[in-house]
Amino acid sequence: MLGPVILAASRSDKMRRFVSAAPGTKQVVGRFIAGETVEQVVPIVRDTTARGLEVTLDVVGEDITTREQAFAARDAYLELIDHLKSLDLGTRAEMSVKLSMFGQALEGGHELALANVRPVVEAAAAIGTTVTLDAEDHTTLDSMFAIHEELRKDFPQTGCVIQAYLFRTEEDARRLAAGGSRVRIVKGAYKEPASVAYQDKAEIDKAYVRILKILMEGDGYPMIGSHDPRLIAITQELARRAGRKLDEYEFQMLYGIRSDEHVRLAAEGHRMRVYTAYGTDWYGYFMRRLAEKPANLLFFVRSMITKN
Ligand SMILES: Cc1cc2nc3c(=O)[nH]c(=O)nc-3n(C[C@H](O)[C@H](O)[C@H](O)COP(=O)(O)OP(=O)(O)OC[C@H]3O[C@@H](n4cnc5c(N)ncnc54)[C@H](O)[C@@H]3O)c2cc1C
């Protein structure tokens, strides 16, 4: 019940101001956000990769309202790539981007987002790595898939995300798997209406497994974005049945969530990539993490009370 309420709050400016100013917020946010600046995140990248894990880096931010903010988002990623250059990690450190942060919702937004993300993908390729386009709410996806297809003409390693809770996703998965794409499959983190998405957790899990099968049997590179132990076990079994070797798919989990599992899967020889978010505009990202696990909200409220 709490999840949808928190997701609705994630779009409220009033709540954003309240949560951002609340005592104790920083401490709880720090569990999910690796730092505020590129200088803070680089040592974390170095440490994570030294432990045999891989990373995908997300400069937090979304739903921007001016073109200047969109250009600033592009520049933040270019600055990050500049810092990654000297680490020489290749695909062990890739980037995740949200097109709404690159101007997708502004006037002429589709072209603007494409124009802004292209130099980031080019710069990533120049240091031997790549970019994955995150999936946001369902109204943005046709544009995201079109941008993905356009970028793949020059940079075929560009990845994208699909969400198991959407009815449309099995069809998207078939197209992407046949096209040999890198695809991250996740359950889905936004508040979506019953007209486009499964609302029931068990239905979402079943859809996830159907999509996993499509990806595993296809020609692409599946990236399994989930902390769900059942889905991880099913992935291993489906990969085995599809005859995929350990380096022909990867697991991905979020920074700060089930960190022991990151290490366990990597020790078993799996590719394990940690989605590492950093930056100052963390509100939307943070609220989705609270919505996924209401116990996080209790922890947050408790930390506010003890700080008072
Ligand atoms: C690498 C990665 C990238 C993602 N990218 C996107 C994207 O582009 N678009 C999108 O819509 N969604 C994205 N998501 C979020 C995703 O849609 C889910 O909301 C999120 O992963 C929770 O689902 P789950 O599969 O972990 O299963 P759940 O059933 O939600 O969780 C399984 C278990 O994991 C743990 N867990 C899960 N979430 C949390 C949390 N927030 N705090 C503490 N413990 C938790 C709990 O132990 C829980 O019981 C991404 C997730 C990952 C891992």
Tab-separated table of C-alpha atoms and ligand atoms in Angstrom:
chain	number	residue	atom	x	y	z
A	1	MET	CA	0.000	0.000	0.000
A	2	LEU	CA	2.780	2.441	0.937
A	3	GLY	CA	4.757	2.021	-2.295
A	4	PRO	CA	2.315	3.899	-4.594
A	5	VAL	CA	1.960	6.718	-2.027
A	6	ILE	CA	5.735	7.173	-1.875
A	7	LEU	CA	5.942	7.060	-5.689
A	8	ALA	CA	3.280	9.793	-5.927
A	9	ALA	CA	5.326	11.853	-3.434
A	10	SER	CA	8.413	11.378	-5.610
A	11	ARG	CA	6.790	13.756	-8.134
A	12	SER	CA	5.827	16.427	-5.561
A	13	ASP	CA	7.946	19.577	-5.237
A	14	LYS	CA	6.561	20.248	-1.756
A	15	MET	CA	7.677	16.788	-0.577
A	16	ARG	CA	11.026	17.266	-2.306
A	17	ARG	CA	11.648	20.415	-0.237
A	18	PHE	CA	10.473	18.742	2.982
A	19	VAL	CA	12.519	15.553	2.541
A	20	SER	CA	15.635	17.391	1.379
A	21	ALA	CA	15.619	19.652	4.449
A	22	ALA	CA	14.689	16.951	7.001
A	23	PRO	CA	17.218	16.105	9.714
A	24	GLY	CA	18.706	12.660	9.201
A	25	THR	CA	18.005	12.637	5.440
A	26	LYS	CA	21.677	12.769	4.481
A	27	GLN	CA	22.511	9.702	6.533
A	28	VAL	CA	19.767	7.588	4.921
A	29	VAL	CA	20.412	8.931	1.418
A	30	GLY	CA	24.065	7.948	1.854
A	31	ARG	CA	23.051	4.309	1.905
A	32	PHE	CA	21.883	4.502	-1.720
A	33	ILE	CA	23.890	7.394	-3.186
A	34	ALA	CA	27.643	6.927	-3.480
A	35	GLY	CA	28.520	10.612	-3.106
A	36	GLU	CA	27.688	14.076	-4.369
A	37	THR	CA	30.663	14.735	-6.645
A	38	VAL	CA	32.703	12.902	-9.241
A	39	GLU	CA	35.723	13.212	-6.937
A	40	GLN	CA	33.812	11.272	-4.269
A	41	VAL	CA	32.608	8.530	-6.598
A	42	VAL	CA	35.909	7.759	-8.360
A	43	PRO	CA	37.525	6.098	-5.283
A	44	ILE	CA	34.352	3.993	-4.908
A	45	VAL	CA	34.647	2.888	-8.541
A	46	ARG	CA	38.295	2.010	-7.944
A	47	ASP	CA	37.461	0.025	-4.810
A	48	THR	CA	34.440	-1.771	-6.313
A	49	THR	CA	36.289	-2.877	-9.440
A	50	ALA	CA	39.328	-3.925	-7.375
A	51	ARG	CA	36.987	-6.334	-5.552
A	52	GLY	CA	36.115	-8.077	-8.849
A	53	LEU	CA	32.814	-6.251	-9.386
A	54	GLU	CA	31.859	-3.977	-12.270
A	55	VAL	CA	29.948	-0.679	-12.154
A	56	THR	CA	27.418	1.299	-14.118
A	57	LEU	CA	27.499	4.941	-13.063
A	58	ASP	CA	24.421	7.132	-12.854
A	59	VAL	CA	24.646	10.887	-12.351
A	60	VAL	CA	21.333	11.343	-10.537
A	61	GLY	CA	18.764	13.728	-11.970
A	62	GLU	CA	15.603	13.546	-14.059
A	63	ASP	CA	12.599	15.575	-15.221
A	64	ILE	CA	14.643	18.741	-15.805
A	65	THR	CA	12.783	21.868	-16.958
A	66	THR	CA	15.282	23.949	-18.952
A	67	ARG	CA	17.643	23.334	-21.882
A	68	GLU	CA	20.526	24.634	-19.737
A	69	GLN	CA	19.923	21.816	-17.247
A	70	ALA	CA	19.964	19.318	-20.122
A	71	PHE	CA	23.341	20.628	-21.313
A	72	ALA	CA	24.631	20.542	-17.723
A	73	ALA	CA	23.600	16.854	-17.492
A	74	ARG	CA	25.529	16.058	-20.670
A	75	ASP	CA	28.561	17.917	-19.299
A	76	ALA	CA	28.390	16.067	-15.972
A	77	TYR	CA	28.648	12.738	-17.813
A	78	LEU	CA	31.485	14.046	-19.985
A	79	GLU	CA	33.335	15.119	-16.831
A	80	LEU	CA	32.781	11.645	-15.353
A	81	ILE	CA	34.154	9.955	-18.473
A	82	ASP	CA	37.169	12.231	-18.320
A	83	HIS	CA	37.870	10.987	-14.784
A	84	LEU	CA	37.335	7.336	-15.774
A	85	LYS	CA	39.902	7.611	-18.580
A	86	SER	CA	42.899	7.326	-16.259
A	87	LEU	CA	41.424	4.293	-14.454
A	88	ASP	CA	41.496	2.348	-17.732
A	89	LEU	CA	38.659	0.013	-16.743
A	90	GLY	CA	37.095	-0.480	-20.175
A	91	THR	CA	33.591	-1.993	-19.939
A	92	ARG	CA	34.082	-2.714	-16.242
A	93	ALA	CA	32.829	0.872	-15.705
A	94	GLU	CA	29.941	1.884	-17.928
A	95	MET	CA	27.313	4.641	-17.651
A	96	SER	CA	23.534	4.609	-17.153
A	97	VAL	CA	21.578	7.658	-18.303
A	98	LYS	CA	18.010	8.903	-17.970
A	99	LEU	CA	16.897	10.684	-21.124
A	100	SER	CA	14.537	12.964	-19.156
A	101	MET	CA	17.698	14.460	-17.654
A	102	PHE	CA	18.948	15.146	-21.199
A	103	GLY	CA	15.849	17.180	-22.108
A	104	GLN	CA	13.475	14.508	-23.490
A	105	ALA	CA	10.344	16.128	-21.996
A	106	LEU	CA	11.104	19.669	-23.236
A	107	GLU	CA	9.867	21.126	-26.532
A	108	GLY	CA	11.679	19.304	-29.329
A	109	GLY	CA	12.835	16.990	-26.561
A	110	HIS	CA	13.354	13.816	-28.581
A	111	GLU	CA	15.923	15.509	-30.843
A	112	LEU	CA	17.433	17.425	-27.909
A	113	ALA	CA	17.910	14.261	-25.836
A	114	LEU	CA	19.465	12.457	-28.804
A	115	ALA	CA	21.800	15.389	-29.509
A	116	ASN	CA	22.823	15.506	-25.829
A	117	VAL	CA	23.325	11.795	-25.276
A	118	ARG	CA	25.279	11.154	-28.496
A	119	PRO	CA	28.497	12.928	-27.346
A	120	VAL	CA	28.327	10.961	-24.092
A	121	VAL	CA	28.072	7.669	-25.995
A	122	GLU	CA	30.934	8.785	-28.287
A	123	ALA	CA	33.139	9.739	-25.334
A	124	ALA	CA	32.342	6.441	-23.592
A	125	ALA	CA	33.286	4.500	-26.746
A	126	ALA	CA	36.552	6.452	-26.947
A	127	ILE	CA	37.594	5.054	-23.536
A	128	GLY	CA	36.444	1.549	-24.453
A	129	THR	CA	33.120	1.482	-22.659
A	130	THR	CA	29.443	2.051	-23.254
A	131	VAL	CA	26.156	3.557	-22.085
A	132	THR	CA	22.805	2.038	-21.106
A	133	LEU	CA	19.582	4.033	-21.462
A	134	ASP	CA	17.460	3.658	-18.318
A	135	ALA	CA	13.696	3.126	-18.669
A	136	GLU	CA	11.531	5.813	-17.108
A	137	ASP	CA	7.713	6.064	-17.115
A	138	HIS	CA	5.837	4.403	-19.965
A	139	THR	CA	5.070	7.651	-21.831
A	140	THR	CA	8.790	8.121	-22.538
A	141	LEU	CA	9.586	4.673	-23.902
A	142	ASP	CA	8.819	4.996	-27.627
A	143	SER	CA	11.237	7.917	-27.733
A	144	MET	CA	13.826	6.017	-25.651
A	145	PHE	CA	13.704	2.945	-27.933
A	146	ALA	CA	13.953	5.143	-31.053
A	147	ILE	CA	17.032	6.914	-29.604
A	148	HIS	CA	18.503	3.544	-28.649
A	149	GLU	CA	18.046	2.233	-32.202
A	150	GLU	CA	19.566	5.400	-33.660
A	151	LEU	CA	22.621	5.235	-31.366
A	152	ARG	CA	23.134	1.533	-32.079
A	153	LYS	CA	23.731	2.306	-35.790
A	154	ASP	CA	27.118	3.773	-34.802
A	155	PHE	CA	27.539	2.260	-31.318
A	156	PRO	CA	25.976	-1.226	-31.314
A	157	GLN	CA	27.007	-1.815	-27.678
A	158	THR	CA	24.604	0.865	-26.424
A	159	GLY	CA	22.181	-0.818	-24.050
A	160	CYS	CA	18.641	-0.136	-22.910
A	161	VAL	CA	16.310	-1.154	-20.097
A	162	ILE	CA	12.968	-2.926	-20.270
A	163	GLN	CA	10.444	-3.212	-17.429
A	164	ALA	CA	8.643	-6.502	-16.698
A	165	TYR	CA	5.573	-4.755	-15.237
A	166	LEU	CA	4.550	-3.286	-18.621
A	167	PHE	CA	2.271	-5.288	-20.936
A	168	ARG	CA	4.273	-4.100	-23.952
A	169	THR	CA	7.596	-5.490	-22.742
A	170	GLU	CA	7.476	-9.057	-24.093
A	171	GLU	CA	7.176	-7.632	-27.581
A	172	ASP	CA	10.017	-5.146	-26.931
A	173	ALA	CA	12.141	-8.011	-25.577
A	174	ARG	CA	11.580	-10.101	-28.740
A	175	ARG	CA	12.626	-7.207	-30.990
A	176	LEU	CA	15.721	-6.352	-28.917
A	177	ALA	CA	16.786	-9.989	-28.469
A	178	ALA	CA	16.540	-10.648	-32.210
A	179	GLY	CA	18.531	-7.466	-32.864
A	180	GLY	CA	21.412	-8.650	-30.645
A	181	SER	CA	21.151	-5.794	-28.176
A	182	ARG	CA	22.463	-5.407	-24.653
A	183	VAL	CA	19.273	-5.325	-22.573
A	184	ARG	CA	18.790	-4.826	-18.847
A	185	ILE	CA	15.578	-6.399	-17.575
A	186	VAL	CA	14.095	-4.947	-14.356
A	187	LYS	CA	10.719	-5.247	-12.615
A	188	GLY	CA	9.952	-1.507	-13.006
A	189	ALA	CA	10.084	1.301	-10.459
A	190	TYR	CA	7.474	3.901	-11.533
A	191	LYS	CA	3.796	4.361	-10.677
A	192	GLU	CA	2.012	3.001	-13.758
A	193	PRO	CA	-1.740	2.677	-14.396
A	194	ALA	CA	-3.516	-0.687	-14.691
A	195	SER	CA	-4.188	0.099	-18.372
A	196	VAL	CA	-0.500	-0.432	-19.219
A	197	ALA	CA	1.080	-2.424	-16.384
A	198	TYR	CA	0.563	-5.427	-14.094
A	199	GLN	CA	-0.152	-4.233	-10.554
A	200	ASP	CA	0.212	-7.571	-8.805
A	201	LYS	CA	3.714	-8.586	-7.641
A	202	ALA	CA	3.214	-12.256	-8.615
A	203	GLU	CA	2.063	-11.244	-12.123
A	204	ILE	CA	5.136	-9.012	-12.505
A	205	ASP	CA	7.431	-11.860	-11.429
A	206	LYS	CA	5.804	-14.246	-13.941
A	207	ALA	CA	6.208	-11.686	-16.717
A	208	TYR	CA	9.855	-11.214	-15.663
A	209	VAL	CA	10.498	-14.940	-16.128
A	210	ARG	CA	8.786	-14.998	-19.559
A	211	ILE	CA	10.955	-12.065	-20.661
A	212	LEU	CA	14.101	-13.644	-19.221
A	213	LYS	CA	13.449	-16.726	-21.385
A	214	ILE	CA	13.112	-14.555	-24.493
A	215	LEU	CA	16.378	-12.737	-23.708
A	216	MET	CA	18.318	-15.887	-22.811
A	217	GLU	CA	17.239	-17.672	-25.989
A	218	GLY	CA	17.893	-14.600	-28.164
A	219	ASP	CA	21.017	-13.161	-29.769
A	220	GLY	CA	21.589	-10.272	-27.378
A	221	TYR	CA	23.377	-9.769	-24.073
A	222	PRO	CA	20.964	-10.012	-21.094
A	223	MET	CA	21.654	-7.900	-17.989
A	224	ILE	CA	19.570	-9.085	-15.044
A	225	GLY	CA	18.735	-6.079	-12.847
A	226	SER	CA	17.212	-7.565	-9.706
A	227	HIS	CA	17.908	-8.361	-6.053
A	228	ASP	CA	15.219	-11.050	-5.961
A	229	PRO	CA	16.841	-14.385	-4.919
A	230	ARG	CA	14.204	-16.413	-6.788
A	231	LEU	CA	14.797	-14.559	-10.047
A	232	ILE	CA	18.546	-14.922	-9.645
A	233	ALA	CA	18.214	-18.701	-9.264
A	234	ILE	CA	15.830	-18.863	-12.257
A	235	THR	CA	18.267	-16.789	-14.332
A	236	GLN	CA	21.082	-19.243	-13.611
A	237	GLU	CA	18.891	-22.171	-14.657
A	238	LEU	CA	17.621	-20.474	-17.839
A	239	ALA	CA	21.150	-19.443	-18.809
A	240	ARG	CA	22.306	-23.048	-18.350
A	241	ARG	CA	19.415	-24.370	-20.481
A	242	ALA	CA	20.148	-21.779	-23.199
A	243	GLY	CA	23.798	-22.894	-23.206
A	244	ARG	CA	25.091	-19.462	-22.202
A	245	LYS	CA	28.511	-19.223	-20.602
A	246	LEU	CA	29.041	-17.094	-17.488
A	247	ASP	CA	30.345	-14.163	-19.538
A	248	GLU	CA	27.349	-14.208	-21.893
A	249	TYR	CA	25.027	-12.439	-19.439
A	250	GLU	CA	25.459	-10.439	-16.249
A	251	PHE	CA	23.739	-9.613	-12.990
A	252	GLN	CA	23.227	-6.025	-11.891
A	253	MET	CA	22.231	-4.713	-8.469
A	254	LEU	CA	21.959	-1.296	-6.884
A	255	TYR	CA	24.671	0.262	-4.722
A	256	GLY	CA	23.753	-0.230	-1.067
A	257	ILE	CA	21.283	-3.070	-1.615
A	258	ARG	CA	22.185	-6.713	-0.830
A	259	SER	CA	25.903	-5.950	-1.059
A	260	ASP	CA	26.810	-9.401	0.286
A	261	GLU	CA	25.009	-10.893	-2.703
A	262	HIS	CA	27.125	-8.766	-5.098
A	263	VAL	CA	30.226	-10.392	-3.666
A	264	ARG	CA	28.777	-13.918	-3.546
A	265	LEU	CA	27.738	-13.932	-7.214
A	266	ALA	CA	31.058	-12.458	-8.350
A	267	ALA	CA	32.901	-15.122	-6.317
A	268	GLU	CA	30.891	-17.775	-8.183
A	269	GLY	CA	32.375	-16.397	-11.418
A	270	HIS	CA	29.400	-14.295	-12.517
A	271	ARG	CA	29.721	-10.842	-13.976
A	272	MET	CA	28.167	-8.593	-11.345
A	273	ARG	CA	27.685	-4.902	-12.031
A	274	VAL	CA	26.790	-2.431	-9.292
A	275	TYR	CA	24.534	0.448	-10.360
A	276	THR	CA	26.272	3.306	-8.588
A	277	ALA	CA	24.333	6.562	-8.401
A	278	TYR	CA	25.899	9.836	-7.313
A	279	GLY	CA	25.199	13.571	-7.478
A	280	THR	CA	23.114	16.173	-5.699
A	281	ASP	CA	19.735	15.751	-7.434
A	282	TRP	CA	19.016	12.455	-5.665
A	283	TYR	CA	15.376	13.010	-4.614
A	284	GLY	CA	13.540	10.958	-7.323
A	285	TYR	CA	16.059	8.103	-7.174
A	286	PHE	CA	15.941	8.020	-3.370
A	287	MET	CA	12.130	8.007	-3.202
A	288	ARG	CA	11.943	5.042	-5.612
A	289	ARG	CA	14.290	3.122	-3.286
A	290	LEU	CA	11.974	3.921	-0.339
A	291	ALA	CA	8.939	2.795	-2.359
A	292	GLU	CA	10.551	-0.561	-3.200
A	293	LYS	CA	10.940	-1.464	0.431
A	294	PRO	CA	8.667	0.299	2.919
A	295	ALA	CA	11.012	-0.812	5.747
A	296	ASN	CA	13.396	1.804	4.324
A	297	LEU	CA	10.749	4.425	5.038
A	298	LEU	CA	10.512	3.323	8.673
A	299	PHE	CA	14.297	3.563	8.952
A	300	PHE	CA	14.141	7.041	7.401
A	301	VAL	CA	11.371	8.245	9.742
A	302	ARG	CA	13.212	6.811	12.759
A	303	SER	CA	16.413	8.621	11.778
A	304	MET	CA	14.452	11.899	11.488
A	305	ILE	CA	13.005	11.415	14.982
A	306	THR	CA	16.337	10.555	16.613
A	307	LYS	CA	17.978	13.630	15.030
A	308	ASN	CA	15.285	15.897	16.526
B	1	LIG	C1	20.832	-2.386	-11.801
B	1	LIG	C2	19.417	-1.899	-11.733
B	1	LIG	C3	18.990	-0.936	-12.620
B	1	LIG	C4	17.660	-0.509	-12.609
B	1	LIG	N1	17.213	0.348	-13.577
B	1	LIG	C5	15.889	0.640	-13.641
B	1	LIG	C6	15.345	1.384	-14.733
B	1	LIG	O1	16.058	1.813	-15.648
B	1	LIG	N2	14.006	1.629	-14.742
B	1	LIG	C7	13.177	1.164	-13.757
B	1	LIG	O2	11.956	1.380	-13.834
B	1	LIG	N3	13.672	0.477	-12.702
B	1	LIG	C8	14.982	0.205	-12.628
B	1	LIG	N4	15.462	-0.529	-11.568
B	1	LIG	C9	14.611	-0.782	-10.380
B	1	LIG	C10	13.739	-2.014	-10.545
B	1	LIG	O3	12.712	-1.756	-11.478
B	1	LIG	C11	13.105	-2.434	-9.212
B	1	LIG	O4	12.305	-1.418	-8.723
B	1	LIG	C12	14.103	-2.808	-8.137
B	1	LIG	O5	15.187	-3.507	-8.665
B	1	LIG	C13	13.452	-3.696	-7.080
B	1	LIG	O6	13.041	-4.907	-7.655
B	1	LIG	P1	13.792	-6.312	-7.417
B	1	LIG	O7	13.871	-7.001	-8.728
B	1	LIG	O8	15.051	-6.102	-6.711
B	1	LIG	O9	12.749	-7.168	-6.583
B	1	LIG	P2	11.988	-6.883	-5.236
B	1	LIG	O10	10.991	-7.964	-5.114
B	1	LIG	O11	11.501	-5.466	-5.167
B	1	LIG	O12	13.122	-7.046	-4.157
B	1	LIG	C14	13.721	-8.293	-3.847
B	1	LIG	C15	14.522	-8.126	-2.574
B	1	LIG	O13	15.603	-7.194	-2.801
B	1	LIG	C16	15.747	-6.308	-1.701
B	1	LIG	N5	15.426	-4.920	-2.141
B	1	LIG	C17	14.862	-4.543	-3.300
B	1	LIG	N6	14.763	-3.202	-3.365
B	1	LIG	C18	15.249	-2.739	-2.202
B	1	LIG	C19	15.415	-1.432	-1.653
B	1	LIG	N7	15.063	-0.336	-2.314
B	1	LIG	N8	15.962	-1.313	-0.419
B	1	LIG	C20	16.350	-2.405	0.290
B	1	LIG	N9	16.218	-3.669	-0.183
B	1	LIG	C21	15.677	-3.837	-1.407
B	1	LIG	C22	14.804	-6.788	-0.638
B	1	LIG	O14	15.491	-7.722	0.161
B	1	LIG	C23	13.715	-7.468	-1.433
B	1	LIG	O15	13.019	-8.430	-0.684
B	1	LIG	C24	16.772	-1.002	-11.600
B	1	LIG	C25	17.211	-1.965	-10.697
B	1	LIG	C26	18.511	-2.440	-10.767
B	1	LIG	C27	18.939	-3.509	-9.807
